[in-house]
Tab-separated table of C-alpha atoms and ligand atoms in Angstrom:
chain	number	residue	atom	x	y	z
A	256	MET	CA	1.193	-14.759	-22.700
A	257	ASP	CA	-2.090	-13.984	-24.473
A	258	ALA	CA	-5.815	-13.987	-23.874
A	259	SER	CA	-5.995	-17.735	-24.263
A	260	VAL	CA	-3.604	-18.144	-21.335
A	261	ILE	CA	-5.406	-15.987	-18.776
A	262	ALA	CA	-9.154	-16.525	-19.070
A	263	PRO	CA	-11.626	-14.362	-17.168
A	264	ARG	CA	-12.753	-15.801	-13.854
A	265	TYR	CA	-13.456	-14.559	-10.374
A	266	LEU	CA	-13.615	-16.198	-6.961
A	267	THR	CA	-16.365	-16.347	-4.352
A	268	ASP	CA	-16.661	-19.718	-2.600
A	269	HIS	CA	-15.739	-21.260	-5.953
A	270	TRP	CA	-14.328	-20.083	-9.260
A	271	HIS	CA	-16.812	-18.595	-11.717
A	272	ASP	CA	-16.350	-18.128	-15.441
A	273	ALA	CA	-17.101	-14.508	-16.203
A	274	GLU	CA	-20.157	-13.477	-18.160
A	275	SER	CA	-18.474	-10.272	-19.237
A	276	ALA	CA	-14.803	-9.381	-19.265
A	277	PHE	CA	-12.275	-6.678	-20.061
A	278	ASP	CA	-8.803	-6.718	-21.580
A	279	VAL	CA	-5.718	-6.392	-19.408
A	280	THR	CA	-2.827	-4.792	-21.250
A	281	SER	CA	0.902	-4.746	-20.619
A	282	PRO	CA	2.035	-1.133	-20.079
A	283	SER	CA	5.437	-2.140	-21.374
A	284	SER	CA	4.571	-3.762	-24.707
A	285	GLY	CA	0.981	-2.561	-25.130
A	286	SER	CA	-0.120	-6.137	-25.888
A	287	VAL	CA	-3.198	-7.764	-24.382
A	288	LEU	CA	-2.168	-10.192	-21.625
A	289	GLY	CA	-5.544	-11.733	-21.066
A	290	GLN	CA	-9.021	-10.904	-19.893
A	291	ALA	CA	-10.424	-10.326	-16.435
A	292	ALA	CA	-13.971	-10.774	-15.200
A	293	ASP	CA	-16.003	-7.580	-15.145
A	294	CYS	CA	-17.991	-8.110	-11.940
A	295	GLY	CA	-20.906	-5.876	-11.042
A	296	GLU	CA	-23.711	-5.501	-8.535
A	297	ALA	CA	-25.063	-9.061	-8.797
A	298	GLU	CA	-21.653	-10.658	-8.200
A	299	ALA	CA	-21.009	-8.275	-5.307
A	300	LYS	CA	-24.304	-9.137	-3.596
A	301	ALA	CA	-23.592	-12.834	-3.937
A	302	ALA	CA	-20.088	-12.290	-2.523
A	303	VAL	CA	-21.461	-10.620	0.619
A	304	ASP	CA	-23.773	-13.608	1.218
A	305	VAL	CA	-20.794	-15.939	0.819
A	306	ALA	CA	-18.642	-13.805	3.148
A	307	TRP	CA	-21.306	-13.851	5.839
A	308	ARG	CA	-21.666	-17.638	5.682
A	309	ALA	CA	-17.872	-18.003	5.750
A	310	PHE	CA	-17.675	-15.709	8.783
A	311	GLU	CA	-20.054	-17.886	10.779
A	312	HIS	CA	-17.539	-20.695	10.415
A	313	TRP	CA	-14.124	-18.940	10.195
A	314	ARG	CA	-14.529	-16.840	13.346
A	315	ASP	CA	-14.803	-20.068	15.390
A	316	VAL	CA	-11.860	-21.852	13.782
A	317	ASN	CA	-9.130	-22.322	16.362
A	318	PRO	CA	-6.576	-19.486	15.953
A	319	PHE	CA	-3.748	-22.046	15.823
A	320	GLU	CA	-5.478	-23.638	12.832
A	321	ARG	CA	-5.942	-20.228	11.184
A	322	ALA	CA	-2.240	-19.618	11.833
A	323	ALA	CA	-1.279	-22.925	10.222
A	324	THR	CA	-3.290	-22.071	7.088
A	325	LEU	CA	-1.602	-18.665	6.872
A	326	ARG	CA	1.807	-20.337	7.263
A	327	ARG	CA	1.078	-22.670	4.364
A	328	TRP	CA	-0.048	-19.637	2.311
A	329	HIS	CA	3.244	-17.924	3.137
A	330	GLY	CA	5.170	-20.999	1.938
A	331	LEU	CA	3.233	-21.119	-1.321
A	332	ILE	CA	3.718	-17.407	-2.016
A	333	MET	CA	7.466	-17.851	-1.535
A	334	ALA	CA	7.428	-20.937	-3.752
A	335	ASN	CA	5.722	-18.802	-6.423
A	336	GLN	CA	7.917	-15.744	-5.943
A	337	ASP	CA	9.235	-15.809	-9.520
A	338	GLU	CA	5.801	-16.284	-11.025
A	339	LEU	CA	4.326	-13.425	-8.957
A	340	GLY	CA	7.246	-11.189	-9.904
A	341	ARG	CA	6.644	-12.017	-13.550
A	342	LEU	CA	2.909	-11.289	-13.295
A	343	MET	CA	3.623	-7.871	-11.769
A	344	ALA	CA	6.178	-7.107	-14.471
A	345	LEU	CA	3.609	-8.021	-17.112
A	346	GLU	CA	0.497	-6.348	-15.777
A	347	MET	CA	1.893	-3.175	-14.216
A	348	GLY	CA	5.436	-2.875	-15.545
A	349	LYS	CA	7.271	-3.316	-12.250
A	350	PRO	CA	10.895	-4.327	-12.883
A	351	ILE	CA	11.091	-8.051	-12.222
A	352	ARG	CA	13.755	-7.764	-9.498
A	353	GLU	CA	11.416	-5.431	-7.608
A	354	GLY	CA	8.487	-7.749	-8.357
A	355	ARG	CA	10.265	-10.696	-6.743
A	356	GLY	CA	11.081	-8.429	-3.813
A	357	GLU	CA	7.432	-7.457	-3.543
A	358	ALA	CA	6.360	-11.099	-3.579
A	359	ALA	CA	8.638	-11.729	-0.576
A	360	TYR	CA	7.345	-8.533	1.093
A	361	SER	CA	3.769	-9.749	0.581
A	362	ALA	CA	4.667	-13.146	2.057
A	363	GLY	CA	6.194	-11.282	5.027
A	364	PHE	CA	2.756	-9.944	6.011
A	365	VAL	CA	1.312	-13.444	5.848
A	366	GLU	CA	4.083	-14.844	8.015
A	367	TRP	CA	3.756	-12.044	10.564
A	368	TYR	CA	-0.022	-12.448	10.894
A	369	ALA	CA	0.212	-16.229	11.048
A	370	ASP	CA	2.012	-15.613	14.336
A	371	GLU	CA	-0.295	-12.780	15.428
A	372	ALA	CA	-3.333	-15.068	15.081
A	373	LYS	CA	-2.051	-16.895	18.162
A	374	ARG	CA	-1.647	-13.682	20.172
A	375	ILE	CA	-5.152	-12.247	20.160
A	376	TYR	CA	-5.078	-11.866	23.924
A	377	GLY	CA	-7.830	-10.805	26.264
A	378	THR	CA	-7.257	-9.048	29.608
A	379	TRP	CA	-8.629	-9.626	33.098
A	380	PHE	CA	-8.793	-6.326	34.948
A	381	PRO	CA	-9.818	-5.325	38.473
A	382	SER	CA	-13.133	-3.915	39.656
A	383	HIS	CA	-13.644	-1.537	42.595
A	384	LEU	CA	-16.575	-3.738	43.682
A	385	PRO	CA	-16.155	-6.955	45.637
A	386	GLY	CA	-17.352	-10.154	43.975
A	387	LYS	CA	-16.837	-8.940	40.437
A	388	ARG	CA	-14.437	-10.195	37.788
A	389	LEU	CA	-13.940	-8.158	34.616
A	390	LEU	CA	-12.696	-9.329	31.257
A	391	ALA	CA	-11.981	-7.664	27.914
A	392	ILE	CA	-11.793	-10.032	24.952
A	393	LYS	CA	-11.068	-9.427	21.291
A	394	GLN	CA	-13.325	-10.741	18.556
A	395	PRO	CA	-13.273	-10.421	14.763
A	396	VAL	CA	-15.190	-7.384	13.441
A	397	GLY	CA	-16.828	-9.408	10.672
A	398	PRO	CA	-16.610	-9.631	6.885
A	399	ALA	CA	-14.217	-7.081	5.396
A	400	TYR	CA	-13.854	-5.463	1.988
A	401	ALA	CA	-10.488	-4.399	0.588
A	402	ILE	CA	-9.809	-2.142	-2.369
A	403	THR	CA	-6.225	-2.738	-3.410
A	404	PRO	CA	-4.045	-0.569	-5.671
A	405	TRP	CA	-2.141	-1.418	-8.851
A	406	ASN	CA	1.236	-0.143	-7.641
A	407	PHE	CA	1.759	-2.940	-5.066
A	408	PRO	CA	-0.711	-5.574	-6.275
A	409	ALA	CA	0.636	-8.365	-4.042
A	410	ALA	CA	1.867	-6.643	-0.886
A	411	MET	CA	-1.164	-4.391	-0.411
A	412	LEU	CA	-3.458	-7.396	-0.769
A	413	THR	CA	-1.698	-9.442	1.903
A	414	ARG	CA	-1.153	-6.386	4.132
A	415	LYS	CA	-4.967	-6.246	4.365
A	416	ALA	CA	-6.051	-9.865	3.930
A	417	ALA	CA	-3.503	-11.522	6.236
A	418	PRO	CA	-4.506	-9.628	9.416
A	419	ALA	CA	-8.197	-9.990	8.493
A	420	LEU	CA	-7.904	-13.744	8.033
A	421	ALA	CA	-5.757	-14.113	11.146
A	422	ALA	CA	-8.390	-12.264	13.176
A	423	GLY	CA	-11.205	-14.479	11.841
A	424	CYS	CA	-12.640	-12.070	9.253
A	425	PRO	CA	-13.355	-13.262	5.701
A	426	MET	CA	-12.256	-10.740	3.109
A	427	ILE	CA	-13.570	-9.712	-0.285
A	428	VAL	CA	-10.869	-8.088	-2.404
A	429	LYS	CA	-11.440	-5.799	-5.349
A	430	PRO	CA	-8.069	-5.365	-7.050
A	431	ALA	CA	-7.275	-2.453	-9.345
A	432	LYS	CA	-8.382	-3.000	-12.947
A	433	GLN	CA	-4.756	-2.790	-14.127
A	434	THR	CA	-3.598	-5.688	-11.906
A	435	PRO	CA	-6.237	-8.411	-11.532
A	436	PHE	CA	-3.973	-11.393	-12.196
A	437	THR	CA	-1.666	-10.995	-9.203
A	438	ALA	CA	-4.706	-10.893	-6.903
A	439	LEU	CA	-6.247	-13.964	-8.525
A	440	LYS	CA	-2.960	-15.839	-8.206
A	441	LEU	CA	-2.726	-15.023	-4.494
A	442	ALA	CA	-6.300	-16.209	-3.992
A	443	GLU	CA	-5.528	-19.440	-5.856
A	444	LEU	CA	-2.596	-20.001	-3.479
A	445	TRP	CA	-4.832	-19.323	-0.457
A	446	LEU	CA	-7.175	-22.111	-1.570
A	447	GLU	CA	-4.195	-24.387	-2.231
A	448	ALA	CA	-3.003	-23.661	1.311
A	449	GLY	CA	-6.322	-24.992	2.628
A	450	GLY	CA	-8.052	-21.635	3.078
A	451	PRO	CA	-11.759	-22.484	3.401
A	452	PRO	CA	-13.921	-21.479	0.416
A	453	GLY	CA	-15.412	-18.025	0.844
A	454	THR	CA	-12.840	-16.736	3.341
A	455	LEU	CA	-10.930	-14.902	0.605
A	456	GLN	CA	-12.857	-13.754	-2.449
A	457	VAL	CA	-11.624	-11.758	-5.423
A	458	LEU	CA	-13.982	-9.709	-7.576
A	459	THR	CA	-12.223	-8.103	-10.514
A	460	THR	CA	-14.003	-5.288	-12.291
A	461	PHE	CA	-13.384	-2.551	-14.844
A	462	LYS	CA	-15.878	-0.155	-13.225
A	463	PRO	CA	-15.492	-0.406	-9.440
A	464	GLY	CA	-18.483	1.827	-8.567
A	465	PRO	CA	-21.309	-0.772	-8.504
A	466	VAL	CA	-19.266	-3.410	-6.617
A	467	THR	CA	-18.081	-0.914	-4.015
A	468	GLN	CA	-21.562	0.567	-3.597
A	469	VAL	CA	-22.950	-2.864	-2.653
A	470	MET	CA	-20.175	-3.309	-0.087
A	471	MET	CA	-20.663	0.149	1.413
A	472	ASP	CA	-24.463	-0.252	1.646
A	473	ASP	CA	-24.539	-3.727	3.175
A	474	PRO	CA	-24.404	-3.671	6.988
A	475	ARG	CA	-22.863	-7.163	7.011
A	476	ILE	CA	-19.612	-5.690	5.673
A	477	ARG	CA	-18.158	-4.448	8.949
A	478	LYS	CA	-14.791	-3.194	7.805
A	479	VAL	CA	-13.376	-1.524	4.700
A	480	SER	CA	-9.694	-1.091	3.940
A	481	PHE	CA	-8.624	1.083	1.037
A	482	THR	CA	-5.296	2.079	-0.459
A	483	GLY	CA	-5.562	4.753	-3.133
A	484	SER	CA	-6.241	8.411	-3.759
A	485	THR	CA	-7.357	10.926	-1.138
A	486	ASP	CA	-10.415	11.877	-3.232
A	487	ILE	CA	-11.750	8.308	-3.324
A	488	GLY	CA	-10.807	7.864	0.342
A	489	LYS	CA	-12.978	10.842	1.309
A	490	LEU	CA	-15.898	9.398	-0.672
A	491	LEU	CA	-15.570	6.030	1.086
A	492	TYR	CA	-15.327	7.788	4.461
A	493	ARG	CA	-18.688	9.463	3.785
A	494	GLN	CA	-20.267	6.240	2.496
A	495	ALA	CA	-19.014	4.228	5.472
A	496	ALA	CA	-20.883	6.563	7.840
A	497	GLU	CA	-24.261	5.192	6.701
A	498	THR	CA	-23.680	1.804	8.307
A	499	VAL	CA	-20.903	2.987	10.688
A	500	LYS	CA	-18.244	0.679	9.276
A	501	ARG	CA	-14.706	0.446	10.564
A	502	LEU	CA	-12.374	2.022	8.035
A	503	SER	CA	-8.669	2.026	7.194
A	504	LEU	CA	-7.590	4.544	4.589
A	505	GLU	CA	-4.074	4.646	3.179
A	506	LEU	CA	-4.241	7.642	0.875
A	507	GLY	CA	-2.012	9.958	-1.084
A	508	GLY	CA	1.249	11.458	0.071
A	509	HIS	CA	3.713	14.153	-0.862
A	510	ALA	CA	6.816	13.023	0.942
A	511	PRO	CA	9.591	15.560	1.605
A	512	TYR	CA	13.231	14.447	1.843
A	513	LEU	CA	15.434	16.806	3.885
A	514	VAL	CA	19.155	16.458	3.215
A	515	PHE	CA	21.237	18.444	5.721
A	516	ASP	CA	24.763	19.826	5.212
A	517	ASP	CA	26.281	17.206	7.530
A	518	ALA	CA	24.952	14.243	5.486
A	519	ASP	CA	27.273	11.541	4.189
A	520	LEU	CA	26.862	12.538	0.555
A	521	ASP	CA	27.268	9.151	-1.124
A	522	ARG	CA	24.928	7.397	1.251
A	523	ALA	CA	22.402	10.210	1.024
A	524	VAL	CA	22.460	9.991	-2.788
A	525	SER	CA	21.890	6.233	-2.765
A	526	GLN	CA	19.071	6.422	-0.185
A	527	VAL	CA	17.254	9.250	-1.957
A	528	LEU	CA	17.657	7.378	-5.242
A	529	ALA	CA	16.119	4.196	-3.806
A	530	CYS	CA	13.331	6.193	-2.188
A	531	LYS	CA	12.492	8.193	-5.320
A	532	PHE	CA	12.810	5.712	-8.155
A	533	ARG	CA	11.419	2.508	-6.636
A	534	ASN	CA	8.588	1.331	-8.884
A	535	ALA	CA	9.403	4.219	-11.290
A	536	GLY	CA	8.290	6.674	-8.607
A	537	GLN	CA	4.831	5.097	-8.414
A	538	THR	CA	4.852	4.503	-4.667
A	539	CYS	CA	2.768	6.367	-2.071
A	540	VAL	CA	5.856	6.784	0.112
A	541	CYS	CA	8.280	7.798	-2.667
A	542	THR	CA	9.797	11.181	-1.995
A	543	ASN	CA	8.110	13.870	-4.083
A	544	ARG	CA	10.287	16.862	-3.176
A	545	ILE	CA	13.886	16.910	-2.090
A	546	TYR	CA	15.173	19.820	-0.004
A	547	VAL	CA	18.972	20.087	0.084
A	548	GLN	CA	20.820	22.451	2.402
A	549	ASP	CA	22.903	25.269	0.835
A	550	GLY	CA	26.334	23.924	1.768
A	551	ILE	CA	25.976	20.658	-0.184
A	552	TYR	CA	23.328	21.568	-2.734
A	553	GLU	CA	25.633	21.750	-5.786
A	554	ALA	CA	27.586	18.589	-4.932
A	555	PHE	CA	24.428	16.640	-4.106
A	556	ALA	CA	22.657	17.755	-7.303
A	557	GLU	CA	25.623	16.742	-9.433
A	558	ARG	CA	26.052	13.271	-7.891
A	559	PHE	CA	22.330	12.630	-7.699
A	560	ALA	CA	21.825	13.543	-11.366
A	561	ALA	CA	24.722	11.272	-12.377
A	562	ALA	CA	23.306	8.353	-10.359
A	563	THR	CA	19.847	8.965	-11.845
A	564	ALA	CA	21.223	9.045	-15.382
A	565	ALA	CA	22.855	5.651	-14.754
A	566	LEU	CA	19.524	3.940	-13.975
A	567	VAL	CA	18.604	1.391	-16.622
A	568	MET	CA	15.210	1.925	-18.194
A	569	GLY	CA	13.714	-0.906	-20.206
A	570	ASP	CA	11.736	-4.127	-20.355
A	571	PRO	CA	10.381	-4.934	-16.870
A	572	LEU	CA	10.973	-8.636	-17.553
A	573	ASP	CA	14.708	-8.000	-17.897
A	574	ASP	CA	16.732	-8.490	-14.706
A	575	ALA	CA	18.933	-5.505	-15.573
A	576	THR	CA	16.005	-3.042	-15.600
A	577	ASP	CA	15.725	-0.403	-12.865
A	578	ILE	CA	12.907	1.680	-14.351
A	579	GLY	CA	9.869	0.322	-16.176
A	580	PRO	CA	6.999	2.177	-17.842
A	581	LEU	CA	4.298	4.276	-16.198
A	582	VAL	CA	1.214	2.200	-15.576
A	583	ASP	CA	-1.030	3.889	-18.148
A	584	GLY	CA	-1.577	6.924	-20.375
A	585	ALA	CA	-3.074	8.999	-17.565
A	586	GLY	CA	-0.011	8.294	-15.395
A	587	LEU	CA	2.344	9.391	-18.173
A	588	ALA	CA	0.266	12.496	-18.954
A	589	LYS	CA	0.512	13.659	-15.332
A	590	VAL	CA	4.301	13.316	-15.332
A	591	VAL	CA	4.593	15.231	-18.606
A	592	GLU	CA	2.246	17.949	-17.325
A	593	HIS	CA	4.168	18.407	-14.041
A	594	VAL	CA	7.576	18.582	-15.722
A	595	ASP	CA	6.359	20.951	-18.456
A	596	GLU	CA	4.751	23.248	-15.907
A	597	ALA	CA	7.917	23.300	-13.774
A	598	LEU	CA	10.067	24.085	-16.827
A	599	ALA	CA	7.707	26.879	-17.880
A	600	LYS	CA	8.079	28.377	-14.398
A	601	GLY	CA	11.886	28.319	-14.502
A	602	ALA	CA	13.056	24.823	-13.459
A	603	SER	CA	16.066	23.261	-15.238
A	604	VAL	CA	16.593	19.657	-16.286
A	605	ALA	CA	19.727	18.097	-14.762
A	606	THR	CA	18.966	14.748	-16.412
A	607	GLY	CA	16.013	13.142	-18.188
A	608	GLY	CA	13.037	15.434	-18.714
A	609	ARG	CA	11.468	13.614	-21.652
A	610	ALA	CA	9.096	10.824	-22.627
A	611	THR	CA	10.988	8.157	-24.532
A	612	GLY	CA	8.189	6.302	-26.327
A	613	GLY	CA	5.264	4.153	-25.259
A	614	LEU	CA	4.600	4.711	-21.544
A	615	PHE	CA	8.265	5.270	-20.662
A	616	TYR	CA	9.575	8.488	-19.134
A	617	ALA	CA	13.293	8.983	-18.529
A	618	PRO	CA	14.272	9.208	-14.842
A	619	THR	CA	14.504	12.928	-14.258
A	620	VAL	CA	16.136	15.411	-11.887
A	621	LEU	CA	14.925	19.006	-11.874
A	622	THR	CA	16.856	21.882	-10.285
A	623	ASP	CA	15.933	25.574	-9.827
A	624	VAL	CA	12.598	24.397	-8.512
A	625	SER	CA	10.319	26.681	-6.491
A	626	SER	CA	7.379	26.096	-4.149
A	627	ASP	CA	4.776	27.487	-6.543
A	628	MET	CA	5.241	24.608	-9.004
A	629	ALA	CA	2.550	21.871	-9.083
A	630	ILE	CA	5.211	19.193	-8.660
A	631	MET	CA	5.933	20.576	-5.183
A	632	HIS	CA	2.283	20.140	-4.076
A	633	GLU	CA	0.632	17.388	-6.102
A	634	GLU	CA	1.578	13.728	-6.322
A	635	THR	CA	3.406	13.202	-9.636
A	636	PHE	CA	3.573	9.411	-9.200
A	637	GLY	CA	6.442	9.122	-11.647
A	638	PRO	CA	10.241	9.098	-11.966
A	639	VAL	CA	10.830	12.817	-11.397
A	640	ALA	CA	12.916	14.286	-8.560
A	641	PRO	CA	12.615	18.036	-7.976
A	642	LEU	CA	15.473	19.540	-5.898
A	643	MET	CA	15.101	22.715	-3.864
A	644	ARG	CA	17.615	24.592	-1.688
A	645	PHE	CA	17.084	25.473	1.937
A	646	SER	CA	19.099	27.323	4.573
A	647	SER	CA	17.763	26.607	8.046
A	648	GLU	CA	16.177	23.703	9.900
A	649	GLU	CA	13.155	25.817	10.937
A	650	GLU	CA	12.519	26.963	7.375
A	651	VAL	CA	12.661	23.469	5.893
A	652	ILE	CA	10.420	21.929	8.553
A	653	ALA	CA	7.802	24.591	7.807
A	654	GLN	CA	8.055	23.827	4.067
A	655	ALA	CA	7.958	20.083	4.609
A	656	ASN	CA	4.778	20.360	6.680
A	657	ASP	CA	3.078	22.821	4.333
A	658	THR	CA	0.851	20.185	2.701
A	659	PRO	CA	-2.479	18.536	3.439
A	660	TYR	CA	-0.671	15.179	3.225
A	661	GLY	CA	1.225	13.386	5.976
A	662	LEU	CA	2.197	9.869	4.919
A	663	ALA	CA	6.007	9.589	4.776
A	664	SER	CA	8.875	11.991	5.249
A	665	TYR	CA	12.627	11.539	5.298
A	666	LEU	CA	15.772	13.238	6.462
A	667	TYR	CA	19.477	12.703	6.133
A	668	THR	CA	21.847	13.969	8.832
A	669	ARG	CA	24.684	12.752	11.037
A	670	ASP	CA	23.599	14.961	13.950
A	671	LEU	CA	21.692	12.807	16.447
A	672	ALA	CA	19.960	15.692	18.205
A	673	ARG	CA	18.790	17.071	14.862
A	674	ALA	CA	17.584	13.633	13.758
A	675	ILE	CA	15.411	13.384	16.866
A	676	ARG	CA	14.213	17.009	16.723
A	677	VAL	CA	13.281	16.919	13.040
A	678	SER	CA	11.682	13.469	13.075
A	679	GLU	CA	9.455	14.631	15.933
A	680	ALA	CA	8.545	17.856	14.113
A	681	LEU	CA	7.639	16.306	10.760
A	682	GLU	CA	3.893	15.771	10.349
A	683	ALA	CA	3.870	12.250	8.938
A	684	GLY	CA	2.869	8.718	9.838
A	685	LEU	CA	6.363	7.437	9.093
A	686	VAL	CA	9.783	9.055	9.067
A	687	GLY	CA	12.935	7.579	7.538
A	688	VAL	CA	16.057	8.883	9.273
A	689	ASN	CA	18.978	8.120	6.931
A	690	ASP	CA	16.663	5.409	5.592
A	691	GLY	CA	14.962	5.806	2.222
A	692	VAL	CA	12.951	2.568	2.372
A	693	PRO	CA	11.595	2.145	5.907
A	694	ALA	CA	8.406	0.080	5.307
A	695	ALA	CA	8.349	-3.482	6.697
A	696	PRO	CA	5.613	-6.056	7.427
A	697	TYR	CA	6.193	-5.738	11.186
A	698	ALA	CA	6.173	-1.904	11.261
A	699	PRO	CA	3.159	0.448	11.417
A	700	PHE	CA	2.271	1.981	8.043
A	701	GLY	CA	-0.243	4.788	7.579
A	702	GLY	CA	-0.676	8.523	7.391
A	703	VAL	CA	-1.804	11.596	9.287
A	704	LYS	CA	-3.817	14.563	7.979
A	705	GLU	CA	-5.344	13.772	4.552
A	706	SER	CA	-3.055	10.783	4.042
A	707	GLY	CA	-5.456	8.548	5.898
A	708	ILE	CA	-6.568	6.860	9.064
A	709	GLY	CA	-5.564	3.591	10.692
A	710	ARG	CA	-2.345	1.618	10.576
A	711	GLU	CA	-1.416	-1.506	8.668
A	712	GLY	CA	1.432	-3.862	9.531
A	713	GLY	CA	2.830	-5.298	12.736
A	714	PRO	CA	0.744	-5.761	15.869
A	715	TRP	CA	-1.154	-2.556	15.000
A	716	GLY	CA	-2.532	-3.973	11.740
A	717	ILE	CA	-4.565	-6.781	13.307
A	718	GLU	CA	-6.297	-4.444	15.771
A	719	GLU	CA	-8.093	-2.905	12.776
A	720	TYR	CA	-9.965	-6.224	12.385
A	721	LEU	CA	-10.776	-6.796	16.058
A	722	GLU	CA	-13.511	-5.491	18.336
A	723	ILE	CA	-13.133	-5.366	22.092
A	724	LYS	CA	-15.898	-6.957	24.115
A	725	TYR	CA	-16.190	-6.245	27.817
A	726	VAL	CA	-17.597	-9.092	29.940
A	727	SER	CA	-18.471	-8.408	33.573
A	728	PHE	CA	-18.960	-11.364	35.943
A	729	ALA	CA	-20.808	-10.831	39.233
A	730	LEU	CA	-19.950	-13.868	41.328
A	731	GLY	CA	-23.028	-13.616	43.560
B	212	SIN	C1	2.555	2.138	-0.988
B	212	SIN	O1	2.955	2.738	-1.969
B	212	SIN	O2	1.493	2.426	-0.453
B	212	SIN	C2	3.315	0.980	-0.392
B	212	SIN	C3	4.732	1.240	-0.199
B	212	SIN	C4	5.405	0.261	0.722
B	212	SIN	O3	4.752	-0.498	1.436
B	212	SIN	O4	6.624	0.292	0.752
């Protein structure tokens, strides 16, 4: 694939050839894959006009017809599963097996919300006054803007766009600069499914500031959904106040994994491994710090390090690959910095612990880790697993909650009472009990504290795109 294969274009109510463009590079090979349109303020303003016109039509389309369009989109995404997996492997280095899995995950949101479109129910409710009838109905909030991340370029797009479209809201998507092509492909499939022009737009850009500013300033954009860093989330929160927009923020995390003495060791190792090293550790819900109880610490560390060392690092296009590259130089630099700082403060390397060329970093397990190390507080977003000992349940819950973040947390135990007690005590939007990969299209996903507001997925996700209108009838 080269620049002549992927030419720069963006989508409003039709495809536009870009006036200016930027290179998109493979993190694995370093080669240029193609160019993407570098949209700015003018394109963003035009997109809002298009979204508003599309809203005037799409909100009145029969929900069963919206559902049918979403169903066709689901079918086309599944039919293009291999191609989407390949695009993700190329543009962000996701191992192709995981990329195919993500394509199916992204289609899962579309399928779920195709059904939800038909279940946007209103409610009749009683009045204390005679001769009155009261009704609450749900209506689409209006045009929405989504900022989607590079780490799940397909699933995060459909997790936002599918409920919006099901609810009757057109959506403008600004994908991450690293991963424009997956977003453009999904939009192409939406049009092929019969999605009306303007209902789903994609503006790619190298510098997101001007595009996002237009969206935040324009009162016709009624809803913003963002997945990304807590710092940018806070900025959007402030900007959204000016026009009082609805907001969903899925921000950073620092997920603890608590492995208790009574855990089934082999299963715990495989679950923590899946949780930690999915997408080379570049997942908001990946565990960032693993607390292992005294009685099994040595045995766990040994088996976990051996399993980590057996992971295959290599070309993301190869089916055998478990670990691809970091997405870019900044991502690699952060991993190197966190490991070096931990080593300087006394941590030991059980396996890995080194960059291996290009943007690759060997999957790593660190032992002798302490709470004062940056890796125990800041998101590393890479394939590094720091292990720390703990003695008591109370102590480890306090450590797990000692963070401004609250997205995911995990525990492994065979004690039912403990599983219930600890999952209730952990300050997080989602808890995996003996389950290292709990996210699903039909489950609520989102954080507490500085990990965000709102929930995506399942019946909760569509509510973010609906307003409730109260209608009171006096019968006279
Ligand atoms: C994320 O990293 O935000 C998405 C992870 C998932 O949905 O499993």
